[in-house]
PDB file of C-alpha atoms and ligand atoms in Angstrom:
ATOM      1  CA  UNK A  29     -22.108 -15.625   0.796  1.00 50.00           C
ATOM      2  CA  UNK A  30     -21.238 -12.967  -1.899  1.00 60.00           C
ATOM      3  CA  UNK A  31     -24.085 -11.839  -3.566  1.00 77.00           C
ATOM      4  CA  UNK A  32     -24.935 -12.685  -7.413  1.00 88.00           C
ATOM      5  CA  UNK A  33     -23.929  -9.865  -9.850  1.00 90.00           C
ATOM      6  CA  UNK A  34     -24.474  -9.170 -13.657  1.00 94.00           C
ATOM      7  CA  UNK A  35     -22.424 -11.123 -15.528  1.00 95.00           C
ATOM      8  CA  UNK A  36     -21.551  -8.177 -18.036  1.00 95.00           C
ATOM      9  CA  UNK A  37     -20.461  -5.827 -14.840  1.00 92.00           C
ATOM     10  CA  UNK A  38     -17.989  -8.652 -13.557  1.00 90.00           C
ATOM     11  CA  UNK A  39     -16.140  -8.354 -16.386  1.00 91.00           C
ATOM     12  CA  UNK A  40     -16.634  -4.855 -16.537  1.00 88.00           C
ATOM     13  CA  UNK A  41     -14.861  -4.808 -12.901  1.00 82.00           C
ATOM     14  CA  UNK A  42     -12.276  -7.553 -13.676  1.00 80.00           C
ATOM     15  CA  UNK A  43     -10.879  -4.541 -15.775  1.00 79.00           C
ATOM     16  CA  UNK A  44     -11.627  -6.370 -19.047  1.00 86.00           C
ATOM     17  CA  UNK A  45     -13.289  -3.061 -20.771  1.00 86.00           C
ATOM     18  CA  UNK A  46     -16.263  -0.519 -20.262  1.00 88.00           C
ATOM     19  CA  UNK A  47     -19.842  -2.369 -19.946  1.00 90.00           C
ATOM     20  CA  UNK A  48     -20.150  -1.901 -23.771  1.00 94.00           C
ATOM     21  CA  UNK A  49     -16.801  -3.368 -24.456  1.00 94.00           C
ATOM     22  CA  UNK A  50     -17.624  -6.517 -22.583  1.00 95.00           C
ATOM     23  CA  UNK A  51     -21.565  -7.404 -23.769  1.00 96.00           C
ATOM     24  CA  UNK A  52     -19.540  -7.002 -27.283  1.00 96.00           C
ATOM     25  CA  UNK A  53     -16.967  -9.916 -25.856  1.00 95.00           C
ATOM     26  CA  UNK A  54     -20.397 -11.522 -24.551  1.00 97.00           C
ATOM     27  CA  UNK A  55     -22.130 -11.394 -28.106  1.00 96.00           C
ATOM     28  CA  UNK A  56     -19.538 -12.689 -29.576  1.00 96.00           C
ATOM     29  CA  UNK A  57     -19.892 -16.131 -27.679  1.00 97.00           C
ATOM     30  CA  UNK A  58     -16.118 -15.639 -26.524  1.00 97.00           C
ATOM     31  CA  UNK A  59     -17.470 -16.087 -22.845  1.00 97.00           C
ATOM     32  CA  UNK A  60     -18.350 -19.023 -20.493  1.00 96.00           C
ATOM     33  CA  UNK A  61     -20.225 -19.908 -17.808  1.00 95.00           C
ATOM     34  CA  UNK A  62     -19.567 -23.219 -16.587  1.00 92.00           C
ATOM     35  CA  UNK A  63     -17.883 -24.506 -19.916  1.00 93.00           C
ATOM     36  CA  UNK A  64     -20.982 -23.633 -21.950  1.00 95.00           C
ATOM     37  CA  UNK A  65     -20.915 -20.312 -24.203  1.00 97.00           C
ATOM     38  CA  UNK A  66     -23.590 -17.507 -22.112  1.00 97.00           C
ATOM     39  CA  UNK A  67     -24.763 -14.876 -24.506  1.00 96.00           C
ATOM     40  CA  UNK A  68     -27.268 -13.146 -22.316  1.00 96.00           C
ATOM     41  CA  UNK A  69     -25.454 -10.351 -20.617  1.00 95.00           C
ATOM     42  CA  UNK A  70     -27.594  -9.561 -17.542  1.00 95.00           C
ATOM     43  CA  UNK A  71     -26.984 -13.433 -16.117  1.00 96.00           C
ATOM     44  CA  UNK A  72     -26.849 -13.261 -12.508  1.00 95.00           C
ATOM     45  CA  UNK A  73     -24.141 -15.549 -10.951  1.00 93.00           C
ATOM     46  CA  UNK A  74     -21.828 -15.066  -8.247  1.00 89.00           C
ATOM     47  CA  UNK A  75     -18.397 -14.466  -9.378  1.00 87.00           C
ATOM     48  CA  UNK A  76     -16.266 -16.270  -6.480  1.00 81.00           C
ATOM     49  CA  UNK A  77     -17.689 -19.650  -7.538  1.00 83.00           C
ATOM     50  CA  UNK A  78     -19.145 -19.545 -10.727  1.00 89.00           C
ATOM     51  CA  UNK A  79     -16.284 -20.837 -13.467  1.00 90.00           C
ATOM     52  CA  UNK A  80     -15.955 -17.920 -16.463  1.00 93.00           C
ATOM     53  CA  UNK A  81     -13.794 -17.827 -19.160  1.00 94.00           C
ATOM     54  CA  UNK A  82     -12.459 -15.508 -21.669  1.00 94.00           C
ATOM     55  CA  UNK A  83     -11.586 -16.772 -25.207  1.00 95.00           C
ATOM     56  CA  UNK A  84     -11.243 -20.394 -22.677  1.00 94.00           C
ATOM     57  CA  UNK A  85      -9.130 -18.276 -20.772  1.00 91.00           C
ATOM     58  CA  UNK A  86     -10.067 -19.174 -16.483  1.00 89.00           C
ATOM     59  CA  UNK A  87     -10.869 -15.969 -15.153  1.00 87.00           C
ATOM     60  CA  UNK A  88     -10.050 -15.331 -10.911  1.00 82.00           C
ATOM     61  CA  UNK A  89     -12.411 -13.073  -9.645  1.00 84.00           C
ATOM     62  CA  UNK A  90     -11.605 -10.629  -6.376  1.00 82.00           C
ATOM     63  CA  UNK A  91     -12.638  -7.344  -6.052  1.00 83.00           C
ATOM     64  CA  UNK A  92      -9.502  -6.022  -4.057  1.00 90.00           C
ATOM     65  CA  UNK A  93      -5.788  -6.007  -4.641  1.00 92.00           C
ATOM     66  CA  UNK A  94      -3.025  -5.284  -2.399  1.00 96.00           C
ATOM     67  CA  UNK A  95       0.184  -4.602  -3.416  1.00 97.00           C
ATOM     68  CA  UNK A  96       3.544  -3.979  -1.195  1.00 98.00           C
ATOM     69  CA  UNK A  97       6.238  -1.927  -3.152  1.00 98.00           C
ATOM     70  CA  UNK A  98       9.527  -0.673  -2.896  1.00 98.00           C
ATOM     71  CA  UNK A  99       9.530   2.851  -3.257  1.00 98.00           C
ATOM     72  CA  UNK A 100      11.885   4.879  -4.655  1.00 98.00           C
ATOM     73  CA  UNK A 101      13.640   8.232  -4.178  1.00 97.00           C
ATOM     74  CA  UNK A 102      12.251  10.759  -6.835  1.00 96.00           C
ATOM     75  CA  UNK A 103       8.705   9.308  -7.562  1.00 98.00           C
ATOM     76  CA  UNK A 104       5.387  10.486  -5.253  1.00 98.00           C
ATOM     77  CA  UNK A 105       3.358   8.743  -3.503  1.00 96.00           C
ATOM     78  CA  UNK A 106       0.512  10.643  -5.066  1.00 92.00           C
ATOM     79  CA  UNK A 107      -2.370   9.258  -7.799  1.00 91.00           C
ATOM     80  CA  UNK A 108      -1.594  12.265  -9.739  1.00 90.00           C
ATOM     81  CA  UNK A 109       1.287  14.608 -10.282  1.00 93.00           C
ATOM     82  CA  UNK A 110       1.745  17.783 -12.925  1.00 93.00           C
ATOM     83  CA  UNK A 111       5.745  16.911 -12.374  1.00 95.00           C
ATOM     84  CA  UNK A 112       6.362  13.836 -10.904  1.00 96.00           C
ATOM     85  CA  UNK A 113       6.560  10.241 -11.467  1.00 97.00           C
ATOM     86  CA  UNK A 114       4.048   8.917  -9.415  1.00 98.00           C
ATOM     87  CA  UNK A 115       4.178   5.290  -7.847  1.00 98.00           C
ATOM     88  CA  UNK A 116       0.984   4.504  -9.990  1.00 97.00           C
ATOM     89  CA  UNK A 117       3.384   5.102 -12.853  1.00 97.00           C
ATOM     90  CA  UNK A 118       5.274   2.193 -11.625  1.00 97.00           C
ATOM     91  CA  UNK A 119       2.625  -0.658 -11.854  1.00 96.00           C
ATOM     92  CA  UNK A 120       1.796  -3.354 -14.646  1.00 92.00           C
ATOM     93  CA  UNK A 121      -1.627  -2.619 -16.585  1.00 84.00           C
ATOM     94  CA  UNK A 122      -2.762  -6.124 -14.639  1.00 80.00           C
ATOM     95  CA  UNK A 123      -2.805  -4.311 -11.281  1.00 88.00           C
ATOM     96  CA  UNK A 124      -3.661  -0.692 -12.684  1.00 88.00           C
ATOM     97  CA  UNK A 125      -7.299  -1.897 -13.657  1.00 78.00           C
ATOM     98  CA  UNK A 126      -8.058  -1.914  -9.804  1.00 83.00           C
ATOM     99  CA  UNK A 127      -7.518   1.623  -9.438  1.00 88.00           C
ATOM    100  CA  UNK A 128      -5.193   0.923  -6.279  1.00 94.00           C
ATOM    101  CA  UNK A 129      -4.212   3.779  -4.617  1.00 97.00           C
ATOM    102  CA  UNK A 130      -1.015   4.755  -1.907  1.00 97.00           C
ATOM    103  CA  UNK A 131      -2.285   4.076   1.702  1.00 96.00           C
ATOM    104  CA  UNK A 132      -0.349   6.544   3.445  1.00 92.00           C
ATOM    105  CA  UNK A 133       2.319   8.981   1.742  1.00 94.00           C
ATOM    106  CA  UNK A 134       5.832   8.636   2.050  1.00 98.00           C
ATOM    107  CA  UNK A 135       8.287  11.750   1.304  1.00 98.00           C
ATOM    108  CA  UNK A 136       9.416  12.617  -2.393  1.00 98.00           C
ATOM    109  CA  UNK A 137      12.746  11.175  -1.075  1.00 98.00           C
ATOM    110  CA  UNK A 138      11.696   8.623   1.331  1.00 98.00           C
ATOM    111  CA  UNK A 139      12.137   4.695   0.605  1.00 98.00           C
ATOM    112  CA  UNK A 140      10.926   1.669   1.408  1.00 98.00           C
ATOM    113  CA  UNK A 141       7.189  -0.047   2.399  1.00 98.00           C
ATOM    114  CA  UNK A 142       4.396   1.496   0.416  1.00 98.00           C
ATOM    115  CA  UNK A 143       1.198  -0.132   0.467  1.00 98.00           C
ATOM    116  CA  UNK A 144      -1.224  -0.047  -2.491  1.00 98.00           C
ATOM    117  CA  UNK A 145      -4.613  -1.019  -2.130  1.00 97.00           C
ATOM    118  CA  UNK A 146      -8.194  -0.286  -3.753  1.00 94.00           C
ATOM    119  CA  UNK A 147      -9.646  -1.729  -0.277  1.00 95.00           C
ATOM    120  CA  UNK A 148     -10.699   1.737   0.901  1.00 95.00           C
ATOM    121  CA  UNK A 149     -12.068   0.300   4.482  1.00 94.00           C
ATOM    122  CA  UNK A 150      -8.526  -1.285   5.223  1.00 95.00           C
ATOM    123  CA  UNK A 151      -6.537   2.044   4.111  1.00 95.00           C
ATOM    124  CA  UNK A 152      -8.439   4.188   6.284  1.00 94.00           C
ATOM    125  CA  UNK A 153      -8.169   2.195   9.205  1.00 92.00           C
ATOM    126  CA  UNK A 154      -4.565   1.812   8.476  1.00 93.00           C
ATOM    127  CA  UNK A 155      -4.128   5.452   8.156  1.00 91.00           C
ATOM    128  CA  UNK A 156      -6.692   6.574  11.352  1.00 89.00           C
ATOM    129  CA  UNK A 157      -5.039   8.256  14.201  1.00 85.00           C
ATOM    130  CA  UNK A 158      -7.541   6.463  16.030  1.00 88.00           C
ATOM    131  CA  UNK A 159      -5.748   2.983  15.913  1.00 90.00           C
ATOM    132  CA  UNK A 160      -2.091   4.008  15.905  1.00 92.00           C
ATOM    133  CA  UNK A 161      -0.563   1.509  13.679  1.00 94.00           C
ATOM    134  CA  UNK A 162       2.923   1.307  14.323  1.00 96.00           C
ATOM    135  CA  UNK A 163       5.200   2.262  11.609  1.00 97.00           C
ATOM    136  CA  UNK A 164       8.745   1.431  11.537  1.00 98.00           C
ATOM    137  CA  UNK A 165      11.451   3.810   9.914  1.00 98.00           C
ATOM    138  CA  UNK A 166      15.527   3.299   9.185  1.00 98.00           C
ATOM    139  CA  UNK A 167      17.218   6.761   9.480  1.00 98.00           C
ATOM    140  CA  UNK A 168      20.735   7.754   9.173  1.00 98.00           C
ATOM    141  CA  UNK A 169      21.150  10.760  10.837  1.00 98.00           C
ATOM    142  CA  UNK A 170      23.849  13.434  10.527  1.00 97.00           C
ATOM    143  CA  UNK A 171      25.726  13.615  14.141  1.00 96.00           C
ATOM    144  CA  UNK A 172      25.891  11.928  17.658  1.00 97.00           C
ATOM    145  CA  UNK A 173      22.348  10.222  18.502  1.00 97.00           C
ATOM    146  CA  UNK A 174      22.898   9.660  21.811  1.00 95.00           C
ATOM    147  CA  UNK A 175      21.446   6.864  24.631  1.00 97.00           C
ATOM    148  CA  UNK A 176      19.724   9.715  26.344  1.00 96.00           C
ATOM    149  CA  UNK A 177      17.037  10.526  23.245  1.00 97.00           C
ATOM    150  CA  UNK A 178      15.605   6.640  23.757  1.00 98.00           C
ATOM    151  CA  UNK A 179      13.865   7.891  26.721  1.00 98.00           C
ATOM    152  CA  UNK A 180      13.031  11.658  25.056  1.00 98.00           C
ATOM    153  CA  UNK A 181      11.312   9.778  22.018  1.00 98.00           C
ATOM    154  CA  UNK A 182       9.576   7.768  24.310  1.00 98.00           C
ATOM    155  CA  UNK A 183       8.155  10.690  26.247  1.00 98.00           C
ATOM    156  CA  UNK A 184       7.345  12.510  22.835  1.00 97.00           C
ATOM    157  CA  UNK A 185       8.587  15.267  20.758  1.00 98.00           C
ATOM    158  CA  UNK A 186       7.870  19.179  21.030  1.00 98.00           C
ATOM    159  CA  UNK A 187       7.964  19.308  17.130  1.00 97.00           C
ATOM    160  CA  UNK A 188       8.387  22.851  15.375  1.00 96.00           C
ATOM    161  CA  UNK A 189       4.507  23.731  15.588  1.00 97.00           C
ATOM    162  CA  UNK A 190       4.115  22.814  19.063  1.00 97.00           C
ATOM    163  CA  UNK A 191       3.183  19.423  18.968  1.00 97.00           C
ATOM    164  CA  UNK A 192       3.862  16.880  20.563  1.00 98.00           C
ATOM    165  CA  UNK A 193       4.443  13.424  19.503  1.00 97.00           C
ATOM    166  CA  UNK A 194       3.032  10.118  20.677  1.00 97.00           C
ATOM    167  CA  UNK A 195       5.726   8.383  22.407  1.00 97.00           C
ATOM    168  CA  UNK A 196       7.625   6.454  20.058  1.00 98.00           C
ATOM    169  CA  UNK A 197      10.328   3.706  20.519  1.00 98.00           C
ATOM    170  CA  UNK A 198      13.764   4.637  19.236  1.00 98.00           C
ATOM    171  CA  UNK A 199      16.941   2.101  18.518  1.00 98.00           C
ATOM    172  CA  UNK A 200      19.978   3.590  17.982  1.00 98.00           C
ATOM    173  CA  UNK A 201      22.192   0.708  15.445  1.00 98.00           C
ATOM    174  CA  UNK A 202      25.140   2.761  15.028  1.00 98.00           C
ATOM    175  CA  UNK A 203      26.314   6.271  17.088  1.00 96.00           C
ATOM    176  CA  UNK A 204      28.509   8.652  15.183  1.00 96.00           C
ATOM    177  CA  UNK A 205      28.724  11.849  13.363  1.00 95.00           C
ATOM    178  CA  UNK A 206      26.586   9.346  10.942  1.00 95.00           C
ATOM    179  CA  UNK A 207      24.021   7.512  13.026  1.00 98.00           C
ATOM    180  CA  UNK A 208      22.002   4.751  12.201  1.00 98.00           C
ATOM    181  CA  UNK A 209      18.746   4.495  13.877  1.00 98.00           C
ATOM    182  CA  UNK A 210      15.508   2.078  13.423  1.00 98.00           C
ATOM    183  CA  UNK A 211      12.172   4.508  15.224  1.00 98.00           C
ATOM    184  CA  UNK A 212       8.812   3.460  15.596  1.00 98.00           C
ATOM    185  CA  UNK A 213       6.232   6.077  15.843  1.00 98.00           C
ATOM    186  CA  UNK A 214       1.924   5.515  15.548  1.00 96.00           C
ATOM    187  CA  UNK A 215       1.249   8.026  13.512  1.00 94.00           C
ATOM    188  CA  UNK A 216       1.447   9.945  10.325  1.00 92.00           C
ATOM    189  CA  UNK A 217       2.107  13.476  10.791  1.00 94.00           C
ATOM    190  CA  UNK A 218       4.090  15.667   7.800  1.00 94.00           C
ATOM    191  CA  UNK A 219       7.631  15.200   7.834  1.00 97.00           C
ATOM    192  CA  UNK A 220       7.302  13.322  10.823  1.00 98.00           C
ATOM    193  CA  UNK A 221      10.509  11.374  11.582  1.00 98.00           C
ATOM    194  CA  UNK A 222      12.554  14.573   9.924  1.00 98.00           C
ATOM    195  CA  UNK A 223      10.740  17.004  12.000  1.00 98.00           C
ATOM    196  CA  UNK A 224      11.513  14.756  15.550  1.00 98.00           C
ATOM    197  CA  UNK A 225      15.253  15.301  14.631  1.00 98.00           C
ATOM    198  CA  UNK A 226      15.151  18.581  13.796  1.00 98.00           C
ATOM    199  CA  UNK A 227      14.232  19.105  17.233  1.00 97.00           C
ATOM    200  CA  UNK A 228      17.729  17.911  18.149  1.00 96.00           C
ATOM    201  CA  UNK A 229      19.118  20.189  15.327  1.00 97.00           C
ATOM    202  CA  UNK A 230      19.777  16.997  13.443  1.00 98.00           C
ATOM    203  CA  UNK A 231      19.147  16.120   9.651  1.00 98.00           C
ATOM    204  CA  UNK A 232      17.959  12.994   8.588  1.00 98.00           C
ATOM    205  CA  UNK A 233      19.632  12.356   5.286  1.00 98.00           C
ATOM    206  CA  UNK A 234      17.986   8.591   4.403  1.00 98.00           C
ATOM    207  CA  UNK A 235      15.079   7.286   5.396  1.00 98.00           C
ATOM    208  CA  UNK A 236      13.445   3.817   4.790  1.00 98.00           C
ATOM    209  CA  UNK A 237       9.848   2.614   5.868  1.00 98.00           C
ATOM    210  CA  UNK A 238      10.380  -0.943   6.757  1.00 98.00           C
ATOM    211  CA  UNK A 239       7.682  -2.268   8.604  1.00 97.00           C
ATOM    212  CA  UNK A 240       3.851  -1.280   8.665  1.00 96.00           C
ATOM    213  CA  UNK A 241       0.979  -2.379  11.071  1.00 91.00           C
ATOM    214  CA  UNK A 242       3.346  -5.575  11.086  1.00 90.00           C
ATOM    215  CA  UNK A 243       4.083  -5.925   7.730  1.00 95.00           C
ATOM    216  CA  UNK A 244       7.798  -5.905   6.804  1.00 97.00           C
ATOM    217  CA  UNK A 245       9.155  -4.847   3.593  1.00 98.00           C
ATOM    218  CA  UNK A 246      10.290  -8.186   1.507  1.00 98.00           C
ATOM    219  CA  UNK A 247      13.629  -7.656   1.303  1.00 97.00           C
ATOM    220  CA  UNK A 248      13.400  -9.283  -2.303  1.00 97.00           C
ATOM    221  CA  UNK A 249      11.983  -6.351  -3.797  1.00 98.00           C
ATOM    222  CA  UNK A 250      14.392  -3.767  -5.334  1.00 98.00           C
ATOM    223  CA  UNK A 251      13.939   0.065  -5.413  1.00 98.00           C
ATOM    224  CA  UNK A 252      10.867   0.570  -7.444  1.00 98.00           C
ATOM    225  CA  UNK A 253       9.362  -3.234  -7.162  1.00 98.00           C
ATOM    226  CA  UNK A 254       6.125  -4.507  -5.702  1.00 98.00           C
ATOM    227  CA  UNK A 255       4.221  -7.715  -5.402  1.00 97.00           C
ATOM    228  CA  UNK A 256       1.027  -8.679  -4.560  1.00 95.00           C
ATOM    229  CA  UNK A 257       0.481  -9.094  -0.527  1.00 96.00           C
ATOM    230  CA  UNK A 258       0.209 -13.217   0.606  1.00 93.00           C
ATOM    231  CA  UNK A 259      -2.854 -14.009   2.186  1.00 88.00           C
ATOM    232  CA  UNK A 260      -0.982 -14.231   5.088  1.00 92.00           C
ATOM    233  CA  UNK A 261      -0.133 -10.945   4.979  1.00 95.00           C
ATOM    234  CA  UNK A 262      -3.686 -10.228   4.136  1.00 93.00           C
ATOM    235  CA  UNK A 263      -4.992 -11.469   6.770  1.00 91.00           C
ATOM    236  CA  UNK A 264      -1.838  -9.911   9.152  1.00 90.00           C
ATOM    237  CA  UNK A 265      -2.657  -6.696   8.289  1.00 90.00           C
ATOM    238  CA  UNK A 266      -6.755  -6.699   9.221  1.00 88.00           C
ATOM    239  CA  UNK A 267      -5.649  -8.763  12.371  1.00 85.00           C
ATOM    240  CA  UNK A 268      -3.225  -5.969  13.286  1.00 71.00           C
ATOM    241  CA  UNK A 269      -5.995  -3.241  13.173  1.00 65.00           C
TER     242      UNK A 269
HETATM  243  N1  LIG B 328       8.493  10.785   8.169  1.00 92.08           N
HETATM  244  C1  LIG B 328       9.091  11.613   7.299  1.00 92.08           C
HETATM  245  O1  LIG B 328       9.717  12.589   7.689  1.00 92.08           O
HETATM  246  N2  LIG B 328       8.989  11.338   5.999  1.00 92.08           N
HETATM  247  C2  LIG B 328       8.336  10.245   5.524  1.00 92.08           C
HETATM  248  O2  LIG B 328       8.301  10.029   4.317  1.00 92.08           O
HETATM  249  C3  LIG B 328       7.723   9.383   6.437  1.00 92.08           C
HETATM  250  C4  LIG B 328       7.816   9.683   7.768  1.00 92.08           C
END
């Protein structure tokens, strides 16, 4: 059972102002507890089934949000950039107040599945070498990828430092001086899915993330979109690793 917090630092982590902001909101008899107006600030209830209201506003508490977006070229998937949008830049004030944050980084110029969470145990098992969530990638590829690199992916990859990939499971969609490839790989290192192609002397000139640790991008969502995760998904995703 969750545990019984202040009633001044729920509201304080519901995003709805500093600690001094909300006993002001509290003083001023614009909250509830249980449809009668609470005034003391230090009321211990627990959130998750306790019914609160703002200014008879109902108020759903959770303590973690997780968000699936769209990325887009030309924004980072950093919390901070001199230079750059940033995909923080992209969210609604409603979601911002949960400090989410990128789980895993995707390339200046990379699309597709970025999650956003501020559930820091999920991210970093997400993200651990350890449990090799599989992460799937659309590539077009300048020239020939031919039948003969399925079984070279799935042996692993002498990238340009020396090392060498975990195998990883390549379909080829379309051969030609273009090609269209879905890969799969477990892990997360720079440039990965570029770097395995350069080791064939091949660019890749679009790439998409479209699945994560069994999560598939909604193909709803447009460049620069996001939505909350289902619980569903929720629950997919801790299943999955
Ligand atoms: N591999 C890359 O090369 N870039 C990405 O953004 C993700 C995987």
């Amino acid at each position: 059972m969750a545990k019984k917090e202040r009633l001044d630092k729920i509201l304080a982590n519901m995003g709805y102002g500093s600690r001094k902001d909300v006993k002001k909101l509290i003083k001023e008899g614009r909250v509830e507890v249980n449809n009668k107006i609470e005034k003391k600030n230090d009321l211990r209830i627990n959130p998750y089934n306790t019914l609160i209201k703002i200014d008879g506003e109902k108020i759903f508490y959770r303590k973690y949000i997780y968000l699936m977006m769209n990325k887009p070229k030309d924004v980072v998937s950093s919390t901070d950039d001199p230079v750059n949008r940033t995909v923080l830049d992209l969210l609604e004030e409603e979601h911002l107040i949960f400090n989410p944050f990128p789980a895993g980084r995707l390339d200046k110029d990379t699309e597709g599945l970025l999650l956003l969470t501020n559930d820091g145990k999920l991210a970093h098992e997400l993200l651990s070498p350890k449990k090799g969530v599989n992460k799937t990638y659309y590539a077009e590829v300048d020239g020939f990828v031919e039948e003969s690199y399925i079984d070279r992916f799935k042996e692993g990859i002498i990238l340009d430092d020396g090392y060498k990939t975990l195998p990883s499971k390549l379909e080829i969609l379309e051969s030609s001086a273009f090609s269209k490839v879905k890969l799969t790989i477990k892990e997360g290192k720079f440039h990965q899915v570029k770097r395995m192609f350069e080791a064939f002397n091949m660019e890749v000139v679009y790439l998409k993330r479209i699945s994560m640790g069994g999560l598939e991008l909604d193909k709803n969502l447009s460049l620069g979109e996001y939505r909350e995760l289902t619980e569903k998904e929720i629950q997919l995703l801790k299943e999955n690793n």
